[in-house]
Coordinates of C-alpha atoms and ligand atoms in Angstrom, one line a residue:
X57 CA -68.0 4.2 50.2
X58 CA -70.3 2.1 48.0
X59 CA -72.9 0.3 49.7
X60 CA -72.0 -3.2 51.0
X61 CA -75.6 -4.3 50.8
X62 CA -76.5 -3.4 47.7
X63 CA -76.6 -6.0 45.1
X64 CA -74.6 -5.5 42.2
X65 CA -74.5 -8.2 38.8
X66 CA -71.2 -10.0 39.2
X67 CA -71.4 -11.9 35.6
X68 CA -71.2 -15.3 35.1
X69 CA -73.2 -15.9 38.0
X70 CA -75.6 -17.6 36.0
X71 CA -75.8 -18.9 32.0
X72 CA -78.6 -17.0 30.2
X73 CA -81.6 -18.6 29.4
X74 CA -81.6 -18.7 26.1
X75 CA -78.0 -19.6 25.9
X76 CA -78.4 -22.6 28.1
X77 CA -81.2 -24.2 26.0
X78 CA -79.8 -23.5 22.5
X79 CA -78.5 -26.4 21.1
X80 CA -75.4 -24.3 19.7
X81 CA -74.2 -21.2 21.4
X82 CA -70.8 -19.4 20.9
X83 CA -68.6 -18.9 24.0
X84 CA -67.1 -15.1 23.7
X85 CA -63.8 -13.8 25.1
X86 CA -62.7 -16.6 27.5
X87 CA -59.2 -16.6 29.4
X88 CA -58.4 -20.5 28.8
X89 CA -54.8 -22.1 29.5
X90 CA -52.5 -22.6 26.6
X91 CA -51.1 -25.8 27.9
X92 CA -54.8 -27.4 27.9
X93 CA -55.7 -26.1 24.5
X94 CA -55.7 -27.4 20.9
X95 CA -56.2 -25.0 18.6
X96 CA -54.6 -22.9 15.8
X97 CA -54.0 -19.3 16.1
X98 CA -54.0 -18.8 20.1
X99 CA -51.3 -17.1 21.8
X100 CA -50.8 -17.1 25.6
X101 CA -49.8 -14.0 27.8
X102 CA -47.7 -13.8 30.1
X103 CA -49.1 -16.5 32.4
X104 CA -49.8 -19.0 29.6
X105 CA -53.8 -17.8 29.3
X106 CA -54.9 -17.4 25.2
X107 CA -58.0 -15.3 24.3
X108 CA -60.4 -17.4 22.7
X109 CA -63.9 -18.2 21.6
X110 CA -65.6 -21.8 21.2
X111 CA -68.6 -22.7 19.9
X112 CA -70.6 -25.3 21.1
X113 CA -73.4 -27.7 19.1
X114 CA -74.6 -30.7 20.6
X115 CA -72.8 -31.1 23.4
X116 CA -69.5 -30.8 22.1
X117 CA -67.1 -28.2 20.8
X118 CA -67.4 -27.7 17.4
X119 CA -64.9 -24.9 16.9
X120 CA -62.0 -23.0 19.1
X121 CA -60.2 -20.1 17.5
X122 CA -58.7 -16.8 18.6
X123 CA -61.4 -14.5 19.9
X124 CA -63.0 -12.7 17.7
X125 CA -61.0 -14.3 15.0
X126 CA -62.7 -16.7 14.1
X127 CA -66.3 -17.2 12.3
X128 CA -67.4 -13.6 11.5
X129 CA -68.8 -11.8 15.0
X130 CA -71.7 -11.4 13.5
X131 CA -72.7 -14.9 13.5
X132 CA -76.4 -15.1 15.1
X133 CA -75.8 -18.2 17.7
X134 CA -76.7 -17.3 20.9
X135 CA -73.2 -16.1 23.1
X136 CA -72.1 -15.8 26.6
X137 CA -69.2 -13.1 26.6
X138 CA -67.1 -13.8 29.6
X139 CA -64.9 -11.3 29.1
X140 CA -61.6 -12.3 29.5
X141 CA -62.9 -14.7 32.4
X142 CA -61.0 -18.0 32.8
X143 CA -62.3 -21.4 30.9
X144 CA -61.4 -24.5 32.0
X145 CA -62.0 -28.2 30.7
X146 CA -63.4 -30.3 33.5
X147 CA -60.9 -31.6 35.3
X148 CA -59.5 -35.4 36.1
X149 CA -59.0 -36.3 39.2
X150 CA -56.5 -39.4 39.1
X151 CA -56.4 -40.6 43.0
X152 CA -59.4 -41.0 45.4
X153 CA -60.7 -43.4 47.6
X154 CA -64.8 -42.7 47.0
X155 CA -64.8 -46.4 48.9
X156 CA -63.8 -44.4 52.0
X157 CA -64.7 -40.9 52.0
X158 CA -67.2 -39.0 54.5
X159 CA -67.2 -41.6 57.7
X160 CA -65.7 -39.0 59.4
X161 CA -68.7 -38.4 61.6
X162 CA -68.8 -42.1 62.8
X163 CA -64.8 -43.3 62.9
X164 CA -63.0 -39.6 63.2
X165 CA -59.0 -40.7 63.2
X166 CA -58.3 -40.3 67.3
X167 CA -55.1 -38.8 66.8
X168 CA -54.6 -37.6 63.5
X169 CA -51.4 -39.8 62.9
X170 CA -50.8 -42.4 59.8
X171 CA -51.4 -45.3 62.2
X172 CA -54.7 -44.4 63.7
X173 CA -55.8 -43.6 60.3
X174 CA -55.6 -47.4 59.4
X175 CA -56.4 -48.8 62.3
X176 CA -59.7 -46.3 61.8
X177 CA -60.6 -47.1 58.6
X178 CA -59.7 -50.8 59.4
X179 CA -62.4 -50.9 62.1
X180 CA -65.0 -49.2 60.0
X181 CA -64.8 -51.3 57.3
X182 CA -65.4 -54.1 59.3
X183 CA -68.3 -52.8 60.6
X184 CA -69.8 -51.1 58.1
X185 CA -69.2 -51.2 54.4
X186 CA -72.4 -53.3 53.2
X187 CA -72.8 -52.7 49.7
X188 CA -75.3 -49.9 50.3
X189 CA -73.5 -48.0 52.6
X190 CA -70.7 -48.2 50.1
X191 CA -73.0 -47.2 47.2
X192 CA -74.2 -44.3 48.9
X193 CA -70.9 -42.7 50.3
X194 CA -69.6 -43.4 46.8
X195 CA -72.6 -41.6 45.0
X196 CA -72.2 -38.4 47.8
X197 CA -68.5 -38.0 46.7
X198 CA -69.5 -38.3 43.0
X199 CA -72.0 -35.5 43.3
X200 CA -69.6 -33.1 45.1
X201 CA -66.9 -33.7 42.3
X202 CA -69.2 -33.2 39.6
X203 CA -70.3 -30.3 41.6
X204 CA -66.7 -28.8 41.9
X205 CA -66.4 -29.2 38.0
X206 CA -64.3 -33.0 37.9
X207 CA -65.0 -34.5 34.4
X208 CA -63.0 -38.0 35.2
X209 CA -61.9 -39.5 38.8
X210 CA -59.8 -42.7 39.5
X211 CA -60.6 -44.5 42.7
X212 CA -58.7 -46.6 44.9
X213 CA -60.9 -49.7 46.5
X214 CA -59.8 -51.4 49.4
X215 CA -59.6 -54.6 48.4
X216 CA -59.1 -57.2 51.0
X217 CA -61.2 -60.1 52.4
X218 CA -64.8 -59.9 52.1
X219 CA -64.7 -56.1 50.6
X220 CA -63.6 -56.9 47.4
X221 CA -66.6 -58.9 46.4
X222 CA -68.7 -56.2 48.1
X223 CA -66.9 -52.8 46.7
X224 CA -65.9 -53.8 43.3
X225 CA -69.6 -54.9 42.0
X226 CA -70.9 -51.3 43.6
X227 CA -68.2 -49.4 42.2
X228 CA -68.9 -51.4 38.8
X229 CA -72.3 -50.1 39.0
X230 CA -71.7 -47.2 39.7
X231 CA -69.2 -46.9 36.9
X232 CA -72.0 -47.5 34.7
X233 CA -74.7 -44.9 35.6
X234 CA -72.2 -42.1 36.0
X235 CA -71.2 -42.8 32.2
X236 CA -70.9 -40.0 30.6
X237 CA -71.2 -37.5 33.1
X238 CA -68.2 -38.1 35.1
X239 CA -65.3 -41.1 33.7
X240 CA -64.7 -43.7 36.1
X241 CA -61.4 -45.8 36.8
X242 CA -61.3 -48.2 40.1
X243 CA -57.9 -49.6 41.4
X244 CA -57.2 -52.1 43.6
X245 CA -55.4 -51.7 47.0
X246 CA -54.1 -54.0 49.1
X247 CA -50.8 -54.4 51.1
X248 CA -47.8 -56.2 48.6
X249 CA -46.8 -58.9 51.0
X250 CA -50.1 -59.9 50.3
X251 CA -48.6 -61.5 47.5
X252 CA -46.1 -63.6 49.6
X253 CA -48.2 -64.2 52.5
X254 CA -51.8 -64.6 50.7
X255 CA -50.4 -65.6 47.3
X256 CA -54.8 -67.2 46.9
X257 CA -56.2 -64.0 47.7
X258 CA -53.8 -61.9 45.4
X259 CA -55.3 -64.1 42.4
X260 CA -58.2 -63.3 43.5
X261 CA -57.8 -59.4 43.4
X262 CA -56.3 -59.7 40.4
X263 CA -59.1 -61.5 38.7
X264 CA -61.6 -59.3 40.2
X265 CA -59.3 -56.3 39.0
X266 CA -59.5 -58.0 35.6
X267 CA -63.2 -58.2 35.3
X268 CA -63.9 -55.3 35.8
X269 CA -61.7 -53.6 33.7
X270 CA -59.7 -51.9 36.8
X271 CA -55.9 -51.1 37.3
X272 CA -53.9 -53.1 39.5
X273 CA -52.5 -51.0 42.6
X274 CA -51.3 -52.5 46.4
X275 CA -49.3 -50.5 49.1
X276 CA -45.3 -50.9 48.6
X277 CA -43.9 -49.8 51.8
X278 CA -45.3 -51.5 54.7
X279 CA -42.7 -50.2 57.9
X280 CA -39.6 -52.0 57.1
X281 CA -36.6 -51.3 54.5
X282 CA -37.1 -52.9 50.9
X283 CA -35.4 -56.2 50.9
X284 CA -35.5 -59.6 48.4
X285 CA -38.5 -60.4 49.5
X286 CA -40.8 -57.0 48.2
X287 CA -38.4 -57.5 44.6
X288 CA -39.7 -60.5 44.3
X289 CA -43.3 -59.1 45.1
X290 CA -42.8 -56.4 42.8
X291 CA -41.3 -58.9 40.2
X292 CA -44.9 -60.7 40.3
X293 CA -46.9 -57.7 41.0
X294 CA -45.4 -56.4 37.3
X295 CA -45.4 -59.8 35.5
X296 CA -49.1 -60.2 36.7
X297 CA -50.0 -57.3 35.4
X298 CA -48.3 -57.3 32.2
X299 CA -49.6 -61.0 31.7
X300 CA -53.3 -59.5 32.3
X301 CA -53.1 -56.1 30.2
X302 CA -53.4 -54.0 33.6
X303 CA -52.0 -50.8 34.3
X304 CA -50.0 -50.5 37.9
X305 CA -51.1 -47.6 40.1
X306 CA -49.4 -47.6 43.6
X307 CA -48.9 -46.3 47.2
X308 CA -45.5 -45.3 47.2
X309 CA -43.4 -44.5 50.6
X310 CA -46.0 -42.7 52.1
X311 CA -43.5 -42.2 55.0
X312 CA -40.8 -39.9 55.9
X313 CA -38.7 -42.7 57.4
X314 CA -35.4 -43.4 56.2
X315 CA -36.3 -47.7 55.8
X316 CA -39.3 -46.0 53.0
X317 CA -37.2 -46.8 49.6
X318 CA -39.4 -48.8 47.6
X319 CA -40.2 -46.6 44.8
X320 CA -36.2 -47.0 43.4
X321 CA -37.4 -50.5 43.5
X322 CA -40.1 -50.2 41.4
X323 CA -39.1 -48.7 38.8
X324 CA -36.1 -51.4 38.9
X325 CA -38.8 -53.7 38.8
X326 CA -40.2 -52.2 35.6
X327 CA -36.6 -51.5 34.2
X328 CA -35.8 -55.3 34.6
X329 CA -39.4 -56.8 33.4
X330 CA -39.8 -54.5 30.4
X331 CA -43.3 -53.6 32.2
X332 CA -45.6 -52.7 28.7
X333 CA -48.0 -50.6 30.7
X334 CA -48.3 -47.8 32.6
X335 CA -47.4 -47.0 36.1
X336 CA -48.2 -44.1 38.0
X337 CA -46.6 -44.0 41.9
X338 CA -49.0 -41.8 44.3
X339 CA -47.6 -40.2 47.2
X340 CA -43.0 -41.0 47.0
X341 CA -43.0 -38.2 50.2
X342 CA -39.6 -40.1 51.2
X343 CA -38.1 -38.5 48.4
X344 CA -39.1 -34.5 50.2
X345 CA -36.6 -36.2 53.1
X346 CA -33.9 -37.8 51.1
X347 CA -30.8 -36.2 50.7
X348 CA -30.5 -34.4 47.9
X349 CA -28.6 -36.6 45.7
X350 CA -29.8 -39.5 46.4
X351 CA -32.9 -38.5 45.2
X352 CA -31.7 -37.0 41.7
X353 CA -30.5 -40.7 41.3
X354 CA -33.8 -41.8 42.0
X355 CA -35.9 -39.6 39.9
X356 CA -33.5 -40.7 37.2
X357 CA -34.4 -44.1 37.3
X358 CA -38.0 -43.5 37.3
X359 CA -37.8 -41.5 34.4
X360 CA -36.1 -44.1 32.9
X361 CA -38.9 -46.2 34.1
X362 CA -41.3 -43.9 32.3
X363 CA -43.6 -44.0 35.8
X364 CA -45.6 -40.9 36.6
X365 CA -46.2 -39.7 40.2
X366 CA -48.6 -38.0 41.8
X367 CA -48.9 -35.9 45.0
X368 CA -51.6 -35.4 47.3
X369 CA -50.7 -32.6 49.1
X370 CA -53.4 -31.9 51.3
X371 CA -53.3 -35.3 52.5
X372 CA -49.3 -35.1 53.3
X373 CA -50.1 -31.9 55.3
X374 CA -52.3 -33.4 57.4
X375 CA -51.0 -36.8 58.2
X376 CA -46.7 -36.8 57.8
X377 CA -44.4 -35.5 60.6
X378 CA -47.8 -34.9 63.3
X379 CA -46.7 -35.5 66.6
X380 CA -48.9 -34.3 69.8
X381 CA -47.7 -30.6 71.0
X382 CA -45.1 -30.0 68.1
X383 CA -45.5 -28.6 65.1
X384 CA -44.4 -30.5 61.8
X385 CA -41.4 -29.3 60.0
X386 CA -41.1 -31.7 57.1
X387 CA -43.8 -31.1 55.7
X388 CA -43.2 -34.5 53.2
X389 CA -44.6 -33.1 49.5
X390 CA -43.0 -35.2 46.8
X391 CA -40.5 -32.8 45.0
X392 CA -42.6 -32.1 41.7
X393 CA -40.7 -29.9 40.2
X394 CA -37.4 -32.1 39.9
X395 CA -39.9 -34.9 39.1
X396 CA -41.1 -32.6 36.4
X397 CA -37.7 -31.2 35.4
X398 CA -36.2 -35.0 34.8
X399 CA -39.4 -35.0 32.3
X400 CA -41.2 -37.2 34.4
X401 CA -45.3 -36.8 34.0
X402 CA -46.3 -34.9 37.7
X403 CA -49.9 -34.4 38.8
X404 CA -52.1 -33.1 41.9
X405 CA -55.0 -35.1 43.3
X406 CA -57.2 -35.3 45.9
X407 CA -57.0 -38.4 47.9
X408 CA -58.8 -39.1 50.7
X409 CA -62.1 -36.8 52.1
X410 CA -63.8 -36.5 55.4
X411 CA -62.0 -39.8 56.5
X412 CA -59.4 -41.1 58.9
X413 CA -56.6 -40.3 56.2
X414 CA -57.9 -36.5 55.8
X415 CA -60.5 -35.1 57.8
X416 CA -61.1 -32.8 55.1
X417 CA -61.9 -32.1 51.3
X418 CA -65.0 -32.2 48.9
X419 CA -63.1 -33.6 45.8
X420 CA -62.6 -30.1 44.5
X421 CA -59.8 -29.4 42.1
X422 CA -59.7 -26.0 42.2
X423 CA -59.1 -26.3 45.8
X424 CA -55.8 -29.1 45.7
X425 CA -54.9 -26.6 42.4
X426 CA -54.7 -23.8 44.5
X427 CA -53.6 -25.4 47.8
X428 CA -50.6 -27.3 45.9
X429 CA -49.9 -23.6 44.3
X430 CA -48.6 -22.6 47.9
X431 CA -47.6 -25.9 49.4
X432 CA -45.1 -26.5 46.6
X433 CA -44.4 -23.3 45.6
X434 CA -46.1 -24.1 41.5
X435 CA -46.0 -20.1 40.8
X436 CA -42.6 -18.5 39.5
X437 CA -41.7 -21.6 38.3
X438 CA -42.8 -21.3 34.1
X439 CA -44.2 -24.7 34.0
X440 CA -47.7 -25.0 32.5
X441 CA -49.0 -26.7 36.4
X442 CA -53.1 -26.8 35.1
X443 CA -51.6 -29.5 32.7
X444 CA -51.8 -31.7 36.9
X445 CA -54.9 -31.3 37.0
X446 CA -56.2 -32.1 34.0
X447 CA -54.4 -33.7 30.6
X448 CA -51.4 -35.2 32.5
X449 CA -54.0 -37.1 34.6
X450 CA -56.6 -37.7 31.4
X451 CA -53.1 -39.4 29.9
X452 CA -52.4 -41.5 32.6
X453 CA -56.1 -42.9 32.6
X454 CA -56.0 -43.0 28.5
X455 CA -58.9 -41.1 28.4
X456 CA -58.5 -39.2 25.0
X457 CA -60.2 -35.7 24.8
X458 CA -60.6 -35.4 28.3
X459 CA -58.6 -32.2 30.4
X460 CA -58.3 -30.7 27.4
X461 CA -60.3 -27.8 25.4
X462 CA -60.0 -28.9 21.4
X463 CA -62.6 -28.7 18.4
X464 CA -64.7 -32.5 18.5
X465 CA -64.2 -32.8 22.3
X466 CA -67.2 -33.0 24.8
X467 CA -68.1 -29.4 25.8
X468 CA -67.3 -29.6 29.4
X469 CA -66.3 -26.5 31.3
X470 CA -65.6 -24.6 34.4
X471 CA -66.4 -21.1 34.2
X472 CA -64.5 -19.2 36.9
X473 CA -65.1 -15.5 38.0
X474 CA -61.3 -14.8 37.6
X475 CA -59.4 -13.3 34.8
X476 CA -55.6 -14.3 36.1
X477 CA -54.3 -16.5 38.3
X478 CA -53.6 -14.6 41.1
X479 CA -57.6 -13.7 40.7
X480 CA -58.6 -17.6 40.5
X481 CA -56.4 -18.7 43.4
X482 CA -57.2 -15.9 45.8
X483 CA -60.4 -16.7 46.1
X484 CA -62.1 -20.1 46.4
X485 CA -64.2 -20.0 43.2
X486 CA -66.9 -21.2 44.9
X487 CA -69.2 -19.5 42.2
X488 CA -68.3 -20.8 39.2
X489 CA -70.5 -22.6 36.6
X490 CA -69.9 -26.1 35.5
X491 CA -70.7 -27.0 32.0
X492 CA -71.0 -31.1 31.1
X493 CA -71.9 -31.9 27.6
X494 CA -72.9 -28.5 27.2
X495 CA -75.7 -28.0 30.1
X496 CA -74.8 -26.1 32.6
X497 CA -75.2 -28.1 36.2
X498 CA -78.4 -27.1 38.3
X499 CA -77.2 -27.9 41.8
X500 CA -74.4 -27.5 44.0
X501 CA -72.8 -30.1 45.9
X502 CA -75.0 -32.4 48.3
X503 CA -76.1 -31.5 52.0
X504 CA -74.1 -33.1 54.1
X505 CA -77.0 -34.0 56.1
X506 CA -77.8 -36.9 53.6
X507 CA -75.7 -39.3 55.3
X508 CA -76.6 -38.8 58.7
X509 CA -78.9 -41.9 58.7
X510 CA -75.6 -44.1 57.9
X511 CA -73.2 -41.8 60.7
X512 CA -76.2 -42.8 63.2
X513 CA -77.0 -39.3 64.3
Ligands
ZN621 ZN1 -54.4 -42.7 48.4

C-alpha cells in the first residue's frame, strides 16, 4: 500500500510562475470539447474531446490548433502541458436570481414546498432588501461564480413595488464594475396578471427594464388554467417588448399541475405577433407530467416559435412533487432531450442558491453540469450537452465569443483535473484553476461568514 499521507504532485494544482506572469504562454496537450471549439484541424474522440494546444498573448487566445501541430514545438513561450487534462471556456450561466440568493440563514423556507418558498422570500424582501443588503448578497454570489469558473450570468430581479427602484440601480452598478470579468444580464420578474390588474406599474417595469438595458421576463402560470385573459397578457407582454427592442425571458409552468399550460400559449403568442426577439422559457416542468403526445405537439409549436428553454434541475428536485412523509416520484425535469431533438436550443442553469426556492448551490456549473448528467440521463445520448452550459447560453444572451474556445476570443478557462468525462463528473472538481483574461484567479469562493452581520448572527 502506498502511503495515504504522503504528499504526492497532482498537476495542475497550480499555474507556474513564470507561466502565469508571461504575457504569452502556450497551453500544451489539453482535452477540450469539440462542440465548444473553433478551430481547424481538431478531431474529437469518442466522447467529443479534441487534443489541442492554445496560445495565449494578452489576454486572449491568439492561436488553437491540433496539439503539437501547430506552431513548431519548439517555440520558446512559456507552456503549461496538461496532459490530456480537460479545458474548458468559462462558462454562462443564463438563469439566477443574485437578488435573492444566501438569506437562507435568516428566512430558511419552513417547509420546503413552492408556496412557502414565496411566501418566504415575500416576507424577506419586505423586510430587508435595502440597496446595501442587495449589493452585498449580489457581490457574494458573483464571487462564488467567478470562483467556480462562470464567465457570463443572467439574473432575474424581483421587480415589484418599491424593489424595482431599489434592485435595478444596484444590479446596474454592479453590472458595471464586474465588466469584464464576469458579463452581466438582469431580467425583470414579476407575476403577468400584473399587466391586467397593475397595467401603471407594468409601464413602469418596463421602462426601468428599458433603461437599463435588461430583458423583459414575468411569471406565466400563476395556479389557474390559461384562459383569454393571460392571451391577452401575453399579447401585450410580446407587443411591449417588440415595441421596446427587449428580449422575453420567462417563468414557465413551474408546476406539475394539470391547469399549468401556459408555455403552448406563448409560443402562440409569438407565432401570432411575429415576436422579432428572443425568448427563452425557464423551467416548462408541466411538460415531464404531460402525456406523451400532448407534449410532442407542444414542443412542436415552440420550435416553431424558435423559443429556447432552460432547466434548472437542482431547483425542480428540491421543490416539485415534496409532500411531508412521502417521497416524490415525479421528479418534474423538463424533457431536454425531445426539446433538443425537435432542434429546439436546451440549456442547464443554476437558479436559485441558499434561498427559500433552493436551500442549496454556489452558482457552480460544473456542479448543475454534472448533477443534470444524472438527473436527465445527458450520457449515452450523443448530443454535445457542454454546448448547455456554455455557447447555447452565450447565444441566447448575444454575447459573441463567450462559451466558446476560438483564436481572438478572451482567454478564459477552467482547467479541470480530469482527462474524460466519467473522470470530470465523478469527482467535484473542486481543484480546478480558473483562467479570466489570461490570469489565473487567486482565491476561492468567499467565507460564508461574510454575511453574517446581514443574517443577524
Ligand atoms: Zn428562476
Amino acid at each position: 500500500m502506498t502511503d495515504p499521507f504522503a504528499t504526492r504532485p497532482s498537476p495542475p494544482a497550480a499555474l507556474p510562475r513564470e507561466v502565469a506572469e508571461a504575457p504569452a504562454w502556450r497551453i500544451a496537450n489539453a482535452r477540450a470539447p469539440l462542440c465548444l471549439l473553433r478551430a481547424s484541424g481538431v478531431a474529437g474522440d469518442a466522447e467529443g474531446l479534441a487534443r489541442v494546444d492554445l496560445v495565449v498573448e494578452d489576454g486572449r487566445i491568439t492561436g488553437i490548433g491540433p496539439a503539437g501541430g501547430f506552431r513548431p514545438d519548439g517555440d520558446d513561450l512559456p507552456r503549461l502541458d496538461l496532459a490530456g487534462r480537460i479545458l474548458l471556456p468559462r462558462l454562462v450561466d443564463v438563469h439566477t436570481h443574485i437578488d435573492k440568493g444566501h438569506i437562507w440563514p435568516r428566512r430558511p423556507n419552513p417547509d420546503g414546498s413552492f408556496a412557502g418558498a414565496l411566501a418566504a422570500v415575500a416576507a424577506d424582501r419586505e423586510a430587508h432588501w435595502s440597496a446595501d443588503d442587495v449589493a452585498r448578497r449580489m457581490d457574494f454570489s458573483l464571487r462564488c461564480a467567478l470562483a467556480h469558473g462562470t464567465g457570463a450570468l443572467r439574473t432575474h430581479i424581483d421587480s415589484s413595488g418599491r424593489q424595482t427602484a431599489t434592485s435595478w440601480p444596484v444590479f446596474a452598478e454592479m453590472r458595471e464594475t464586474w465588466r469584464g470579468i464576469v458579463a452581466l444580464q438582469g431580467v425583470s420578474l414579476f407575476p403577468l396578471d400584473m399587466i391586467h390588474d397593475d397595467p401603471h406599474q407594468f409601464h413602469e417595469i418596463v421602462s426601468t427594464t428599458a433603461r437599463y438595458e435588461g430583458v423583459l421576463g414575468a411569471v406565466t402560470f400563476l395556479g389557474a388554467a390559461p384562459d383569454a385573459r393571460v392571451d391577452a397578457a401575453l399579447d401585450i407582454l410580446t407587443r411591449t417588448a417588440a415595441a421596446e427592442g427587449l428580449d422575453l425571458d420567462l417563468h414557465v409552468d413551474e408546476s406539475l399541475a394539470p391547469e399549468a399550460r401556459t408555455l403552448e400559449r406563448i409560443a402562440d403568442a409569438a407565432i401570432r405577433n411575429r415576436f422579432p426577439g428572443r425568448i427563452l422559457a425557464g423551467h416548462c416542468c408541466a411538460l415531464a407530467a404531460m402525456e406523451e403526445g400532448e407534449a410532442a405537439r407542444v414542443i412542436d409549436k415552440v420550435a416553431q416559435a424558435r423559443i429556447a428553454v432552460v432547466s434548472l434541475p437542482m431547483c425542480n428536485m428540491y421543490l416539485q412533487d415534496r409532500a411531508a412523509g412521502r417521497t416524490p416520484r415525479r421528479r418534474g425535469v423538463a424533457p431536454l432531450h425531445e426539446l433538443a431533438a425537435a432542434g429546439v436550443p436546451v440549456m442547464v442553469a443554476s437558479d436559485n442558491t441558499r434561498d427559500p426556492f433552493y436551500a442549496y448551490g454556489d452558482l457552480d456549473l460544473i456542479e448543475v453540469f454534472r448533477e443534470a448528467t444524472r438527473i436527465l440521463q445527458l450520457d449515452h445520448s450523443g448530443r454535445d450537452w457542454l454546448r448547455t452550459i456554455a455557447a447555447t447560453p452565450a447565444d441566447v444572451m448575444g454575447l459573441d465569443g463567450a462559451g466558446r474556445l476560438e483564436a481572438g476570443g478572451p482567454a478564459d478557462f477552467v482547467l479541470l483535473r480530469a482527462r474524460s468525462l466519467d473522470e470530470l463528473l465523478s469527482r467535484p472538481q473542486s481543484d480546478r484553476i480558473v483562467i479570466a483574461a489570461g490570469r489565473p484567479l487567486a482565491s476561492g469562493p468567499p467565507d460564508y461568514s461574510e454575511l453574517d452581520d446581514l443574517m443577524h448572527r
